[in-house]
Amino acid sequence: MLCAVVLGACGKGGGDAAAKADAIRVGFSQVGAESEWRTANTRSVKEALVAPEFNLKFSDAQQKQENQIKALRSFIAQDVDVIAFSPVVESGWETVLREAKAANIPVVLTDRAVDVSDDSLYTTLIGSDFVEEGRRAARWLLEDSASRKSSGAAGPVRIVDLQGTVGSAPAIDRMAGFKEVIGQDPRFAIVRSQSGDFTRAKGKEVMEAFLKAEGRDGIDVLFAHNDDMAIGAIQAIEEAGLKPGEDIRIVSIDGVRGAFEAMKAGKLNATVECNPLLGPQLAQIIRDVHAGKPVARRVEVEEGVFTRDQAAAELPNRKY
Ligand code: GZL
């Protein structure tokens, strides 16, 4: 076992040994290119896993789990040194991860988690605390609602919830964190909840349906699980003749450039940062795993919350 683990961590024998000796062969399966966040994440990974230290095999799954499973099997067949991937959804990974383990290829999860019965099927997870991101969005809403003069309108603050990809860790956990803070508060009611799959186009489509179902005056707040869906929803709100950021208060998550531009224009009220720039930390984790060094089971990233009044000053500092 020890010998197998050392061999696994230190690269493979056979084949073009000289090339393998020079480069850590990494198979990376990315969710897709569905959002500004994902684009920035891909750029960060590709900039960090560069030759000659790394030999990166990168695959874009176009948000389809079957494409990710195919990619992982291809990496196993190519006998890479390390597999890294951002799982599009939490479930359905047990079999292919057992194949990677049987091939003695360590697996590093980036960004999103998996739900498996055997934690030894992956070495570590590097990414954000999505539950805390959901809590932060709800805490902003509590402060915002407290600071606004009560309109005297009867009943609770009516919230519509634009969820991320169904079954994905960020969608599940952001909702859990948001509900943990306001779910039991009678001053708030989540009146509609539907997935916009983290894309602008779907976010606009779902917001149009929310407005049609609830009526022009039936929505007070939009909680969007990412900025891209919020930006799509802003278009729908404007097309309905309403003022985003005023008639409907909007809080979303990611902190991408588009969100800061929307806040600067007064159309988005707050964004909870979710840092996509995981490349350098991922590269170091892969180096350590490849060298057989122990790595932390969970590596988190530092993040903040930004509001409309901070947008203009912060925009020039944004790295994604
Ligand atoms: C979060 C990441 C999510 C982003 C979305 O870490 O998985 O996926 O919030 C992206 O923008 O599509």
mmCIF file of C-alpha atoms and ligand atoms in Angstrom:
data_model
loop_
_atom_site.group_PDB
_atom_site.id
_atom_site.type_symbol
_atom_site.label_atom_id
_atom_site.label_comp_id
_atom_site.label_asym_id
_atom_site.label_seq_id
_atom_site.Cartn_x
_atom_site.Cartn_y
_atom_site.Cartn_z
ATOM 1 C CA MET A 1 0.000 0.000 0.000
ATOM 2 C CA LEU A 2 2.727 2.440 1.019
ATOM 3 C CA CYS A 3 4.654 1.589 -2.158
ATOM 4 C CA ALA A 4 1.490 2.098 -4.256
ATOM 5 C CA VAL A 5 0.766 5.439 -2.591
ATOM 6 C CA VAL A 6 4.353 6.664 -3.065
ATOM 7 C CA LEU A 7 4.349 5.571 -6.721
ATOM 8 C CA GLY A 8 0.985 7.236 -7.235
ATOM 9 C CA ALA A 9 2.132 10.466 -5.667
ATOM 10 C CA CYS A 10 5.454 10.527 -7.447
ATOM 11 C CA GLY A 11 4.280 10.039 -11.011
ATOM 12 C CA LYS A 12 4.192 6.999 -13.210
ATOM 13 C CA GLY A 13 6.904 4.778 -14.652
ATOM 14 C CA GLY A 14 7.058 3.651 -18.296
ATOM 15 C CA GLY A 15 6.317 5.599 -21.500
ATOM 16 C CA ASP A 16 8.092 8.919 -22.112
ATOM 17 C CA ALA A 17 9.713 8.852 -18.680
ATOM 18 C CA ALA A 18 11.883 11.882 -19.482
ATOM 19 C CA ALA A 19 8.836 14.056 -20.258
ATOM 20 C CA LYS A 20 7.014 12.712 -17.189
ATOM 21 C CA ALA A 21 10.041 13.453 -15.050
ATOM 22 C CA ASP A 22 9.895 17.087 -16.222
ATOM 23 C CA ALA A 23 6.178 17.799 -16.049
ATOM 24 C CA ILE A 24 3.338 17.009 -13.690
ATOM 25 C CA ARG A 25 0.583 15.636 -15.950
ATOM 26 C CA VAL A 26 -2.735 17.103 -14.813
ATOM 27 C CA GLY A 27 -6.195 16.288 -16.160
ATOM 28 C CA PHE A 28 -8.616 19.168 -15.409
ATOM 29 C CA SER A 29 -12.364 18.877 -16.082
ATOM 30 C CA GLN A 30 -14.105 22.274 -15.948
ATOM 31 C CA VAL A 31 -17.900 22.704 -15.533
ATOM 32 C CA GLY A 32 -18.265 24.884 -18.633
ATOM 33 C CA ALA A 33 -18.197 28.580 -19.563
ATOM 34 C CA GLU A 34 -21.626 29.538 -18.173
ATOM 35 C CA SER A 35 -20.698 32.707 -16.296
ATOM 36 C CA GLU A 36 -18.146 35.491 -15.828
ATOM 37 C CA TRP A 37 -17.087 33.659 -12.687
ATOM 38 C CA ARG A 38 -16.357 30.461 -14.593
ATOM 39 C CA THR A 39 -14.411 32.314 -17.281
ATOM 40 C CA ALA A 40 -12.233 33.935 -14.611
ATOM 41 C CA ASN A 41 -11.791 30.586 -12.860
ATOM 42 C CA THR A 42 -10.670 28.890 -16.085
ATOM 43 C CA ARG A 43 -8.210 31.716 -16.814
ATOM 44 C CA SER A 44 -6.751 31.421 -13.301
ATOM 45 C CA VAL A 45 -6.320 27.626 -13.594
ATOM 46 C CA LYS A 46 -4.727 27.804 -17.051
ATOM 47 C CA GLU A 47 -2.374 30.619 -15.994
ATOM 48 C CA ALA A 48 -1.227 28.616 -12.968
ATOM 49 C CA LEU A 49 -0.823 25.143 -14.518
ATOM 50 C CA VAL A 50 1.663 26.115 -17.215
ATOM 51 C CA ALA A 51 4.562 24.271 -18.902
ATOM 52 C CA PRO A 52 7.235 23.227 -18.351
ATOM 53 C CA GLU A 53 6.267 22.431 -14.738
ATOM 54 C CA PHE A 54 2.804 21.140 -15.701
ATOM 55 C CA ASN A 55 1.402 19.265 -18.676
ATOM 56 C CA LEU A 56 -2.271 20.371 -18.496
ATOM 57 C CA LYS A 57 -5.027 18.456 -20.268
ATOM 58 C CA PHE A 58 -8.096 20.749 -20.002
ATOM 59 C CA SER A 59 -11.680 19.725 -20.776
ATOM 60 C CA ASP A 60 -14.827 21.965 -20.868
ATOM 61 C CA ALA A 61 -17.936 19.895 -20.037
ATOM 62 C CA GLN A 62 -20.511 22.478 -21.224
ATOM 63 C CA GLN A 63 -22.329 22.006 -17.875
ATOM 64 C CA LYS A 64 -23.016 18.301 -18.576
ATOM 65 C CA GLN A 65 -22.042 15.659 -16.002
ATOM 66 C CA GLU A 66 -21.724 12.954 -18.653
ATOM 67 C CA ASN A 67 -19.034 15.021 -20.373
ATOM 68 C CA GLN A 68 -17.131 15.362 -17.111
ATOM 69 C CA ILE A 69 -17.283 11.620 -16.461
ATOM 70 C CA LYS A 70 -16.011 10.975 -20.009
ATOM 71 C CA ALA A 71 -13.165 13.437 -19.420
ATOM 72 C CA LEU A 72 -12.184 11.819 -16.112
ATOM 73 C CA ARG A 73 -12.137 8.380 -17.793
ATOM 74 C CA SER A 74 -9.952 9.794 -20.534
ATOM 75 C CA PHE A 75 -7.529 11.198 -17.959
ATOM 76 C CA ILE A 76 -7.412 7.784 -16.264
ATOM 77 C CA ALA A 77 -6.733 6.088 -19.628
ATOM 78 C CA GLN A 78 -3.922 8.597 -20.258
ATOM 79 C CA ASP A 79 -2.525 7.732 -16.836
ATOM 80 C CA VAL A 80 -2.165 11.355 -15.678
ATOM 81 C CA ASP A 81 -0.406 12.092 -12.397
ATOM 82 C CA VAL A 82 -3.281 14.098 -10.844
ATOM 83 C CA ILE A 83 -6.942 14.701 -11.726
ATOM 84 C CA ALA A 84 -8.567 17.995 -10.728
ATOM 85 C CA PHE A 85 -12.174 18.974 -11.444
ATOM 86 C CA SER A 86 -15.104 21.194 -10.473
ATOM 87 C CA PRO A 87 -18.107 18.819 -10.280
ATOM 88 C CA VAL A 88 -21.163 20.324 -11.988
ATOM 89 C CA VAL A 89 -23.468 18.566 -9.479
ATOM 90 C CA GLU A 90 -22.842 16.850 -6.123
ATOM 91 C CA SER A 91 -24.050 13.309 -6.883
ATOM 92 C CA GLY A 92 -23.173 10.585 -9.426
ATOM 93 C CA TRP A 93 -19.375 10.487 -9.012
ATOM 94 C CA GLU A 94 -18.844 7.317 -6.926
ATOM 95 C CA THR A 95 -18.087 4.929 -9.835
ATOM 96 C CA VAL A 96 -15.656 7.088 -11.809
ATOM 97 C CA LEU A 97 -13.857 8.207 -8.647
ATOM 98 C CA ARG A 98 -13.417 4.542 -7.676
ATOM 99 C CA GLU A 99 -11.875 3.984 -11.132
ATOM 100 C CA ALA A 100 -9.416 6.831 -10.463
ATOM 101 C CA LYS A 101 -8.573 5.382 -7.044
ATOM 102 C CA ALA A 102 -8.044 1.912 -8.569
ATOM 103 C CA ALA A 103 -5.681 3.537 -11.089
ATOM 104 C CA ASN A 104 -3.865 5.167 -8.153
ATOM 105 C CA ILE A 105 -4.529 8.689 -9.486
ATOM 106 C CA PRO A 106 -5.157 11.286 -6.738
ATOM 107 C CA VAL A 107 -8.208 13.537 -7.281
ATOM 108 C CA VAL A 108 -8.378 17.200 -6.225
ATOM 109 C CA LEU A 109 -11.813 18.880 -6.088
ATOM 110 C CA THR A 110 -11.843 22.574 -6.983
ATOM 111 C CA ASP A 111 -14.722 25.030 -6.427
ATOM 112 C CA ARG A 112 -17.554 22.552 -5.836
ATOM 113 C CA ALA A 113 -18.019 19.482 -3.587
ATOM 114 C CA VAL A 114 -19.181 15.942 -4.332
ATOM 115 C CA ASP A 115 -21.475 13.729 -2.246
ATOM 116 C CA VAL A 116 -19.747 10.327 -1.939
ATOM 117 C CA SER A 117 -19.900 7.528 0.654
ATOM 118 C CA ASP A 118 -16.098 7.194 0.819
ATOM 119 C CA ASP A 119 -14.102 10.368 1.538
ATOM 120 C CA SER A 120 -10.898 8.642 0.401
ATOM 121 C CA LEU A 121 -12.167 9.033 -3.188
ATOM 122 C CA TYR A 122 -10.689 12.540 -3.262
ATOM 123 C CA THR A 123 -7.669 14.095 -1.585
ATOM 124 C CA THR A 124 -8.891 17.640 -0.889
ATOM 125 C CA LEU A 125 -11.425 20.338 -1.802
ATOM 126 C CA ILE A 126 -10.303 23.893 -2.539
ATOM 127 C CA GLY A 127 -13.127 26.415 -2.759
ATOM 128 C CA SER A 128 -15.519 28.799 -1.059
ATOM 129 C CA ASP A 129 -17.906 28.282 1.839
ATOM 130 C CA PHE A 130 -21.178 28.573 -0.091
ATOM 131 C CA VAL A 131 -23.329 28.306 3.042
ATOM 132 C CA GLU A 132 -21.572 31.373 4.463
ATOM 133 C CA GLU A 133 -22.089 33.182 1.153
ATOM 134 C CA GLY A 134 -25.845 32.519 1.471
ATOM 135 C CA ARG A 135 -25.791 33.759 5.082
ATOM 136 C CA ARG A 136 -23.973 36.946 3.996
ATOM 137 C CA ALA A 137 -26.603 37.645 1.323
ATOM 138 C CA ALA A 138 -29.375 37.267 3.902
ATOM 139 C CA ARG A 139 -27.540 39.411 6.470
ATOM 140 C CA TRP A 140 -27.232 42.181 3.862
ATOM 141 C CA LEU A 141 -30.997 41.903 3.265
ATOM 142 C CA LEU A 142 -31.721 42.179 6.996
ATOM 143 C CA GLU A 143 -29.607 45.348 7.217
ATOM 144 C CA ASP A 144 -31.072 46.796 4.012
ATOM 145 C CA SER A 145 -34.641 46.187 5.097
ATOM 146 C CA ALA A 146 -33.971 47.664 8.538
ATOM 147 C CA SER A 147 -32.389 50.789 7.025
ATOM 148 C CA ARG A 148 -35.222 51.507 4.585
ATOM 149 C CA LYS A 149 -38.251 53.477 5.714
ATOM 150 C CA SER A 150 -41.037 50.943 6.045
ATOM 151 C CA SER A 151 -43.293 51.522 3.076
ATOM 152 C CA GLY A 152 -46.178 50.701 5.320
ATOM 153 C CA ALA A 153 -47.024 47.927 2.893
ATOM 154 C CA ALA A 154 -48.847 45.145 4.651
ATOM 155 C CA GLY A 155 -47.347 41.676 4.934
ATOM 156 C CA PRO A 156 -43.798 40.315 4.698
ATOM 157 C CA VAL A 157 -40.997 41.376 2.333
ATOM 158 C CA ARG A 158 -41.626 39.236 -0.741
ATOM 159 C CA ILE A 159 -38.479 37.540 -2.065
ATOM 160 C CA VAL A 160 -37.986 35.675 -5.325
ATOM 161 C CA ASP A 161 -35.055 33.248 -5.427
ATOM 162 C CA LEU A 162 -33.073 32.638 -8.655
ATOM 163 C CA GLN A 163 -31.280 29.389 -7.878
ATOM 164 C CA GLY A 164 -28.089 28.049 -9.441
ATOM 165 C CA THR A 165 -27.727 24.720 -11.263
ATOM 166 C CA VAL A 166 -30.080 22.140 -9.725
ATOM 167 C CA GLY A 167 -28.125 19.704 -7.547
ATOM 168 C CA SER A 168 -24.917 21.767 -7.531
ATOM 169 C CA ALA A 169 -23.104 22.476 -4.268
ATOM 170 C CA PRO A 170 -23.325 26.279 -4.625
ATOM 171 C CA ALA A 171 -27.076 26.191 -5.291
ATOM 172 C CA ILE A 172 -27.810 23.810 -2.409
ATOM 173 C CA ASP A 173 -25.535 25.513 0.104
ATOM 174 C CA ARG A 174 -26.272 29.158 -0.777
ATOM 175 C CA MET A 175 -29.996 28.481 -0.332
ATOM 176 C CA ALA A 176 -29.309 26.717 2.977
ATOM 177 C CA GLY A 177 -27.264 29.641 4.290
ATOM 178 C CA PHE A 178 -29.826 32.215 3.124
ATOM 179 C CA LYS A 179 -32.704 30.323 4.773
ATOM 180 C CA GLU A 180 -30.665 29.775 7.964
ATOM 181 C CA VAL A 181 -30.651 33.540 8.498
ATOM 182 C CA ILE A 182 -34.113 34.601 7.337
ATOM 183 C CA GLY A 183 -36.041 31.371 6.802
ATOM 184 C CA GLN A 184 -37.797 31.621 10.172
ATOM 185 C CA ASP A 185 -38.195 35.413 10.147
ATOM 186 C CA PRO A 186 -41.898 36.310 9.658
ATOM 187 C CA ARG A 187 -40.901 39.667 8.130
ATOM 188 C CA PHE A 188 -39.684 37.816 5.003
ATOM 189 C CA ALA A 189 -41.310 35.331 2.627
ATOM 190 C CA ILE A 190 -39.708 33.509 -0.311
ATOM 191 C CA VAL A 191 -42.635 33.557 -2.742
ATOM 192 C CA ARG A 192 -40.929 32.011 -5.804
ATOM 193 C CA SER A 193 -37.850 29.848 -6.269
ATOM 194 C CA GLN A 194 -36.538 28.483 -9.591
ATOM 195 C CA SER A 195 -33.197 27.598 -11.186
ATOM 196 C CA GLY A 196 -31.643 29.911 -13.760
ATOM 197 C CA ASP A 197 -28.704 27.492 -14.182
ATOM 198 C CA PHE A 198 -26.178 30.265 -13.383
ATOM 199 C CA THR A 199 -26.610 31.863 -16.849
ATOM 200 C CA ARG A 200 -27.715 35.405 -17.844
ATOM 201 C CA ALA A 201 -30.147 34.130 -20.482
ATOM 202 C CA LYS A 202 -31.942 31.762 -18.120
ATOM 203 C CA GLY A 203 -31.865 34.346 -15.325
ATOM 204 C CA LYS A 204 -33.755 36.795 -17.550
ATOM 205 C CA GLU A 205 -36.234 34.113 -18.638
ATOM 206 C CA VAL A 206 -37.029 33.019 -15.079
ATOM 207 C CA MET A 207 -37.326 36.624 -13.830
ATOM 208 C CA GLU A 208 -39.834 37.321 -16.625
ATOM 209 C CA ALA A 209 -41.865 34.351 -15.371
ATOM 210 C CA PHE A 210 -41.631 35.574 -11.754
ATOM 211 C CA LEU A 211 -42.882 39.044 -12.768
ATOM 212 C CA LYS A 212 -45.733 37.536 -14.785
ATOM 213 C CA ALA A 213 -46.767 35.292 -11.894
ATOM 214 C CA GLU A 214 -46.400 37.814 -9.062
ATOM 215 C CA GLY A 215 -47.372 41.009 -10.897
ATOM 216 C CA ARG A 216 -45.453 44.284 -11.191
ATOM 217 C CA ASP A 217 -45.943 45.090 -7.493
ATOM 218 C CA GLY A 218 -45.675 41.558 -6.181
ATOM 219 C CA ILE A 219 -41.898 41.353 -5.695
ATOM 220 C CA ASP A 220 -39.775 43.352 -3.224
ATOM 221 C CA VAL A 221 -36.422 41.507 -3.391
ATOM 222 C CA LEU A 222 -34.486 39.256 -5.784
ATOM 223 C CA PHE A 223 -31.881 36.879 -4.305
ATOM 224 C CA ALA A 224 -29.808 35.537 -7.235
ATOM 225 C CA HIS A 225 -27.265 32.749 -6.592
ATOM 226 C CA ASN A 226 -24.850 34.388 -9.037
ATOM 227 C CA ASP A 227 -24.271 37.777 -10.649
ATOM 228 C CA ASP A 228 -24.875 36.541 -14.206
ATOM 229 C CA MET A 229 -28.454 35.518 -13.400
ATOM 230 C CA ALA A 230 -28.942 38.840 -11.563
ATOM 231 C CA ILE A 231 -27.751 40.746 -14.653
ATOM 232 C CA GLY A 232 -30.195 38.799 -16.819
ATOM 233 C CA ALA A 233 -32.965 39.493 -14.307
ATOM 234 C CA ILE A 234 -32.134 43.212 -14.327
ATOM 235 C CA GLN A 235 -32.930 43.265 -18.054
ATOM 236 C CA ALA A 236 -36.297 41.607 -17.408
ATOM 237 C CA ILE A 237 -37.107 44.049 -14.590
ATOM 238 C CA GLU A 238 -36.315 47.050 -16.802
ATOM 239 C CA GLU A 239 -38.370 45.624 -19.688
ATOM 240 C CA ALA A 240 -41.282 45.363 -17.245
ATOM 241 C CA GLY A 241 -40.984 49.114 -16.657
ATOM 242 C CA LEU A 242 -39.570 48.765 -13.136
ATOM 243 C CA LYS A 243 -36.353 50.132 -11.612
ATOM 244 C CA PRO A 244 -33.913 47.365 -10.587
ATOM 245 C CA GLY A 245 -32.186 48.268 -7.314
ATOM 246 C CA GLU A 246 -35.121 50.449 -6.276
ATOM 247 C CA ASP A 247 -38.535 48.927 -7.069
ATOM 248 C CA ILE A 248 -36.923 45.513 -6.599
ATOM 249 C CA ARG A 249 -33.851 45.300 -4.351
ATOM 250 C CA ILE A 250 -31.262 42.802 -5.668
ATOM 251 C CA VAL A 251 -28.541 40.851 -3.875
ATOM 252 C CA SER A 252 -26.404 38.291 -5.714
ATOM 253 C CA ILE A 253 -23.174 36.319 -5.339
ATOM 254 C CA ASP A 254 -19.781 36.164 -7.141
ATOM 255 C CA GLY A 255 -18.503 39.751 -7.236
ATOM 256 C CA VAL A 256 -17.672 39.720 -10.967
ATOM 257 C CA ARG A 257 -16.933 42.891 -12.926
ATOM 258 C CA GLY A 258 -20.428 42.930 -14.429
ATOM 259 C CA ALA A 259 -21.886 43.114 -10.922
ATOM 260 C CA PHE A 260 -19.743 46.127 -9.999
ATOM 261 C CA GLU A 261 -20.797 47.854 -13.219
ATOM 262 C CA ALA A 262 -24.476 47.118 -12.420
ATOM 263 C CA MET A 263 -24.018 48.452 -8.867
ATOM 264 C CA LYS A 264 -22.279 51.567 -10.191
ATOM 265 C CA ALA A 265 -25.329 52.093 -12.432
ATOM 266 C CA GLY A 266 -27.550 51.716 -9.360
ATOM 267 C CA LYS A 267 -29.235 48.552 -10.694
ATOM 268 C CA LEU A 268 -27.794 45.993 -8.255
ATOM 269 C CA ASN A 269 -27.680 46.583 -4.480
ATOM 270 C CA ALA A 270 -25.043 44.132 -3.230
ATOM 271 C CA THR A 271 -22.850 41.245 -4.332
ATOM 272 C CA VAL A 272 -21.274 38.640 -2.049
ATOM 273 C CA GLU A 273 -17.769 37.835 -3.260
ATOM 274 C CA CYS A 274 -16.964 34.277 -4.385
ATOM 275 C CA ASN A 275 -13.321 34.182 -5.383
ATOM 276 C CA PRO A 276 -12.686 32.275 -8.678
ATOM 277 C CA LEU A 277 -8.920 32.897 -8.673
ATOM 278 C CA LEU A 278 -8.050 29.446 -7.324
ATOM 279 C CA GLY A 279 -5.239 28.707 -9.811
ATOM 280 C CA PRO A 280 -2.160 29.462 -7.682
ATOM 281 C CA GLN A 281 -3.483 27.573 -4.631
ATOM 282 C CA LEU A 282 -4.534 24.664 -6.871
ATOM 283 C CA ALA A 283 -1.053 24.516 -8.432
ATOM 284 C CA GLN A 284 0.566 24.298 -4.995
ATOM 285 C CA ILE A 285 -1.852 21.573 -3.877
ATOM 286 C CA ILE A 286 -1.063 19.570 -7.032
ATOM 287 C CA ARG A 287 2.699 19.987 -6.445
ATOM 288 C CA ASP A 288 2.311 18.738 -2.864
ATOM 289 C CA VAL A 289 0.037 15.824 -3.796
ATOM 290 C CA HIS A 290 2.406 14.805 -6.587
ATOM 291 C CA ALA A 291 5.341 14.945 -4.179
ATOM 292 C CA GLY A 292 3.470 12.765 -1.695
ATOM 293 C CA LYS A 293 3.259 15.565 0.860
ATOM 294 C CA PRO A 294 0.222 15.775 3.174
ATOM 295 C CA VAL A 295 -2.382 18.387 2.128
ATOM 296 C CA ALA A 296 -5.265 19.889 4.103
ATOM 297 C CA ARG A 297 -8.566 18.126 3.545
ATOM 298 C CA ARG A 298 -10.307 21.491 2.960
ATOM 299 C CA VAL A 299 -8.728 24.697 1.620
ATOM 300 C CA GLU A 300 -10.938 27.804 1.765
ATOM 301 C CA VAL A 301 -10.536 31.212 0.098
ATOM 302 C CA GLU A 302 -10.940 34.700 1.615
ATOM 303 C CA GLU A 303 -14.023 36.662 0.456
ATOM 304 C CA GLY A 304 -16.026 39.813 1.287
ATOM 305 C CA VAL A 305 -19.334 41.596 0.557
ATOM 306 C CA PHE A 306 -19.615 44.723 -1.634
ATOM 307 C CA THR A 307 -22.524 47.180 -1.791
ATOM 308 C CA ARG A 308 -23.689 49.754 -4.344
ATOM 309 C CA ASP A 309 -22.018 52.708 -2.593
ATOM 310 C CA GLN A 310 -18.607 50.968 -2.723
ATOM 311 C CA ALA A 311 -18.784 49.953 -6.402
ATOM 312 C CA ALA A 312 -17.183 52.968 -8.110
ATOM 313 C CA ALA A 313 -14.154 52.961 -5.802
ATOM 314 C CA GLU A 314 -13.713 49.175 -5.878
ATOM 315 C CA LEU A 315 -14.227 48.606 -9.618
ATOM 316 C CA PRO A 316 -10.625 49.512 -10.630
ATOM 317 C CA ASN A 317 -9.304 46.999 -8.077
ATOM 318 C CA ARG A 318 -11.248 44.030 -9.373
ATOM 319 C CA LYS A 319 -9.146 41.192 -10.764
ATOM 320 C CA TYR A 320 -12.058 39.300 -12.361
HETATM 321 C C1 GZL B 1 -19.150 29.046 -7.302
HETATM 322 C C2 GZL B 1 -19.277 28.521 -8.707
HETATM 323 C C3 GZL B 1 -20.519 29.029 -9.341
HETATM 324 C C4 GZL B 1 -20.565 30.553 -9.488
HETATM 325 C C5 GZL B 1 -21.300 30.694 -10.776
HETATM 326 O O1 GZL B 1 -17.929 28.669 -6.751
HETATM 327 O O2 GZL B 1 -19.313 27.100 -8.697
HETATM 328 O O3 GZL B 1 -20.607 28.498 -10.660
HETATM 329 O O4 GZL B 1 -21.208 31.205 -8.431
HETATM 330 C C6 GZL B 1 -20.662 29.595 -11.592
HETATM 331 O O5 GZL B 1 -21.176 31.948 -11.393
HETATM 332 O O6 GZL B 1 -21.408 29.307 -12.712
#
